[in-house]
Amino acid sequence: MEGCVFCKMFTGEVPARKVYEGRGVIGVLDIAPLFGQGQCVVIHRRHVDHFYDLDDEEVAELFAGVKAVARKIGAVFGGPHVSIYSRGMRISDHAHILVYPSTGDGPIDKMMAAFVAALTLRGTTPSELDAMAEKIRAASGPAEGDPAI
Ligand SMILES: [Zn+2]
């Protein structure tokens, strides 16, 4: 798409610190990382906002890139984990996944653990969990026109 900085990263018109190039995707070092040094972002070439708007083959391309970049980050940082995060913002029009080294006890990890603890199962009854699972199970998840599901 004309004028899109991320499309220009694919073609090289806009410089990017590429760490990976794969079918339909690139992995670049994030210049404004949310999760600290070494965070990369794996971006799909096609213009869609969410990874779940990609077709199945494109999702496979995106996550093949995520896997490759995660292994590279793991090799460089050597921590116990490499984590991923998909918020669907910051990079409009291109489905993407953040990939970052995780020490398991760094400030971001502690913040995420506290956040998750605050939002999760406190006060939720088993019947409420059953009802939520049923609601998600029954939802019509596939995008309109998606023949794969
Ligand atoms: Zn674009």
CSV table of C-alpha atoms and ligand atoms in Angstrom, one decimal:
chain,number,residue,atom,x,y,z
A,1,MET,CA,0.0,0.0,0.0
A,2,GLU,CA,1.4,3.4,-1.1
A,3,GLY,CA,2.8,5.5,1.8
A,4,CYS,CA,2.9,2.6,4.3
A,5,VAL,CA,6.2,2.7,6.2
A,6,PHE,CA,6.0,-1.0,7.0
A,7,CYS,CA,5.4,-2.0,3.3
A,8,LYS,CA,8.5,0.1,2.6
A,9,MET,CA,10.5,-1.9,5.2
A,10,PHE,CA,9.7,-5.0,3.2
A,11,THR,CA,11.1,-3.4,0.0
A,12,GLY,CA,14.0,-1.7,1.7
A,13,GLU,CA,12.8,1.8,0.9
A,14,VAL,CA,12.7,2.5,4.6
A,15,PRO,CA,15.6,1.3,6.7
A,16,ALA,CA,14.9,-1.4,9.3
A,17,ARG,CA,17.1,-3.5,11.5
A,18,LYS,CA,16.0,-6.7,9.9
A,19,VAL,CA,16.9,-9.8,11.9
A,20,TYR,CA,14.8,-12.2,9.8
A,21,GLU,CA,13.2,-12.5,6.4
A,22,GLY,CA,10.8,-15.2,5.6
A,23,ARG,CA,8.0,-16.0,3.3
A,24,GLY,CA,5.5,-13.1,3.7
A,25,VAL,CA,7.1,-11.8,6.9
A,26,ILE,CA,10.1,-9.8,8.3
A,27,GLY,CA,11.4,-9.7,11.8
A,28,VAL,CA,12.9,-6.3,12.8
A,29,LEU,CA,14.5,-5.0,16.0
A,30,ASP,CA,11.9,-2.8,17.7
A,31,ILE,CA,13.1,0.8,18.0
A,32,ALA,CA,10.5,1.5,20.8
A,33,PRO,CA,10.3,-1.7,22.7
A,34,LEU,CA,7.7,-2.2,25.3
A,35,PHE,CA,9.5,-5.1,27.0
A,36,GLY,CA,13.1,-4.1,26.9
A,37,GLN,CA,16.3,-4.7,25.0
A,38,GLY,CA,16.2,-7.3,22.3
A,39,GLN,CA,12.5,-7.0,21.6
A,40,CYS,CA,11.7,-7.7,17.9
A,41,VAL,CA,8.5,-7.5,16.0
A,42,VAL,CA,7.5,-10.0,13.3
A,43,ILE,CA,5.3,-8.4,10.7
A,44,HIS,CA,3.2,-9.9,8.0
A,45,ARG,CA,3.3,-8.3,4.6
A,46,ARG,CA,-0.4,-8.3,4.0
A,47,HIS,CA,-2.5,-5.4,5.2
A,48,VAL,CA,-4.8,-6.6,7.9
A,49,ASP,CA,-5.1,-5.3,11.5
A,50,HIS,CA,-5.2,-8.6,13.4
A,51,PHE,CA,-3.3,-11.9,13.1
A,52,TYR,CA,-6.7,-13.7,13.1
A,53,ASP,CA,-7.6,-11.8,9.9
A,54,LEU,CA,-4.9,-13.6,8.0
A,55,ASP,CA,-5.7,-16.8,6.2
A,56,ASP,CA,-4.4,-20.0,7.7
A,57,GLU,CA,-1.3,-20.1,5.4
A,58,GLU,CA,-0.4,-16.6,6.3
A,59,VAL,CA,-0.8,-17.3,10.0
A,60,ALA,CA,1.6,-20.2,9.5
A,61,GLU,CA,4.0,-17.8,7.8
A,62,LEU,CA,3.7,-15.3,10.6
A,63,PHE,CA,4.3,-17.9,13.3
A,64,ALA,CA,7.2,-19.5,11.5
A,65,GLY,CA,8.8,-16.1,11.6
A,66,VAL,CA,7.9,-15.8,15.3
A,67,LYS,CA,9.5,-19.1,16.0
A,68,ALA,CA,12.7,-18.3,14.1
A,69,VAL,CA,13.1,-14.9,15.8
A,70,ALA,CA,12.4,-16.4,19.2
A,71,ARG,CA,15.2,-18.9,18.7
A,72,LYS,CA,17.6,-16.1,17.6
A,73,ILE,CA,16.6,-14.0,20.7
A,74,GLY,CA,17.0,-17.1,22.9
A,75,ALA,CA,20.5,-17.7,21.4
A,76,VAL,CA,21.6,-14.1,22.0
A,77,PHE,CA,20.1,-13.5,25.5
A,78,GLY,CA,20.2,-17.0,26.9
A,79,GLY,CA,17.3,-16.4,29.3
A,80,PRO,CA,14.9,-19.1,30.4
A,81,HIS,CA,12.1,-17.9,28.1
A,82,VAL,CA,11.3,-15.9,25.0
A,83,SER,CA,7.8,-14.5,25.2
A,84,ILE,CA,5.4,-13.2,22.6
A,85,TYR,CA,2.7,-10.5,22.8
A,86,SER,CA,0.1,-9.5,20.3
A,87,ARG,CA,-1.9,-6.4,21.1
A,88,GLY,CA,-2.8,-5.5,17.5
A,89,MET,CA,-1.8,-1.8,17.9
A,90,ARG,CA,1.2,0.4,17.2
A,91,ILE,CA,1.6,-1.0,13.7
A,92,SER,CA,-1.7,-0.4,12.0
A,93,ASP,CA,-2.6,-2.4,8.9
A,94,HIS,CA,0.0,-5.1,9.4
A,95,ALA,CA,-0.6,-8.1,11.7
A,96,HIS,CA,2.4,-8.5,13.9
A,97,ILE,CA,3.7,-10.2,17.0
A,98,LEU,CA,6.2,-8.8,19.5
A,99,VAL,CA,8.9,-11.3,20.5
A,100,TYR,CA,11.1,-10.5,23.5
A,101,PRO,CA,13.6,-12.1,25.9
A,102,SER,CA,12.1,-12.8,29.3
A,103,THR,CA,14.1,-13.4,32.4
A,104,GLY,CA,11.2,-14.6,34.3
A,105,ASP,CA,11.9,-12.1,37.2
A,106,GLY,CA,12.5,-8.8,35.4
A,107,PRO,CA,10.3,-5.7,36.1
A,108,ILE,CA,8.1,-6.4,33.1
A,109,ASP,CA,7.6,-10.0,34.1
A,110,LYS,CA,6.6,-8.9,37.6
A,111,MET,CA,4.3,-6.3,36.2
A,112,MET,CA,2.7,-8.9,33.9
A,113,ALA,CA,2.3,-11.4,36.7
A,114,ALA,CA,0.6,-8.8,38.9
A,115,PHE,CA,-1.6,-7.8,36.1
A,116,VAL,CA,-2.6,-11.3,35.3
A,117,ALA,CA,-3.2,-12.1,39.0
A,118,ALA,CA,-5.4,-9.0,39.3
A,119,LEU,CA,-7.5,-10.0,36.3
A,120,THR,CA,-7.8,-13.7,36.5
A,121,LEU,CA,-9.7,-16.1,38.6
A,122,ARG,CA,-10.2,-14.2,41.9
A,123,GLY,CA,-13.8,-14.5,42.9
A,124,THR,CA,-14.7,-16.4,39.8
A,125,THR,CA,-16.8,-19.5,40.6
A,126,PRO,CA,-16.6,-22.8,38.7
A,127,SER,CA,-20.0,-22.2,37.2
A,128,GLU,CA,-19.0,-18.8,36.0
A,129,LEU,CA,-16.0,-20.4,34.3
A,130,ASP,CA,-18.3,-23.0,32.8
A,131,ALA,CA,-20.6,-20.3,31.4
A,132,MET,CA,-17.7,-18.3,30.0
A,133,ALA,CA,-16.2,-21.4,28.3
A,134,GLU,CA,-19.6,-22.2,26.8
A,135,LYS,CA,-20.0,-18.7,25.6
A,136,ILE,CA,-16.6,-18.7,23.8
A,137,ARG,CA,-17.2,-22.3,22.5
A,138,ALA,CA,-20.5,-21.3,21.0
A,139,ALA,CA,-19.3,-18.0,19.4
A,140,SER,CA,-19.0,-17.9,15.7
A,141,GLY,CA,-15.2,-17.1,15.6
A,142,PRO,CA,-14.4,-17.3,11.9
A,143,ALA,CA,-14.3,-14.1,9.9
A,144,GLU,CA,-17.1,-13.6,7.4
A,145,GLY,CA,-16.2,-15.4,4.2
A,146,ASP,CA,-13.5,-17.6,5.7
A,147,PRO,CA,-13.9,-20.9,4.1
A,148,ALA,CA,-11.4,-22.7,6.3
A,149,ILE,CA,-13.5,-22.8,9.4
B,1,ZN,ZN,1.8,-1.7,4.6
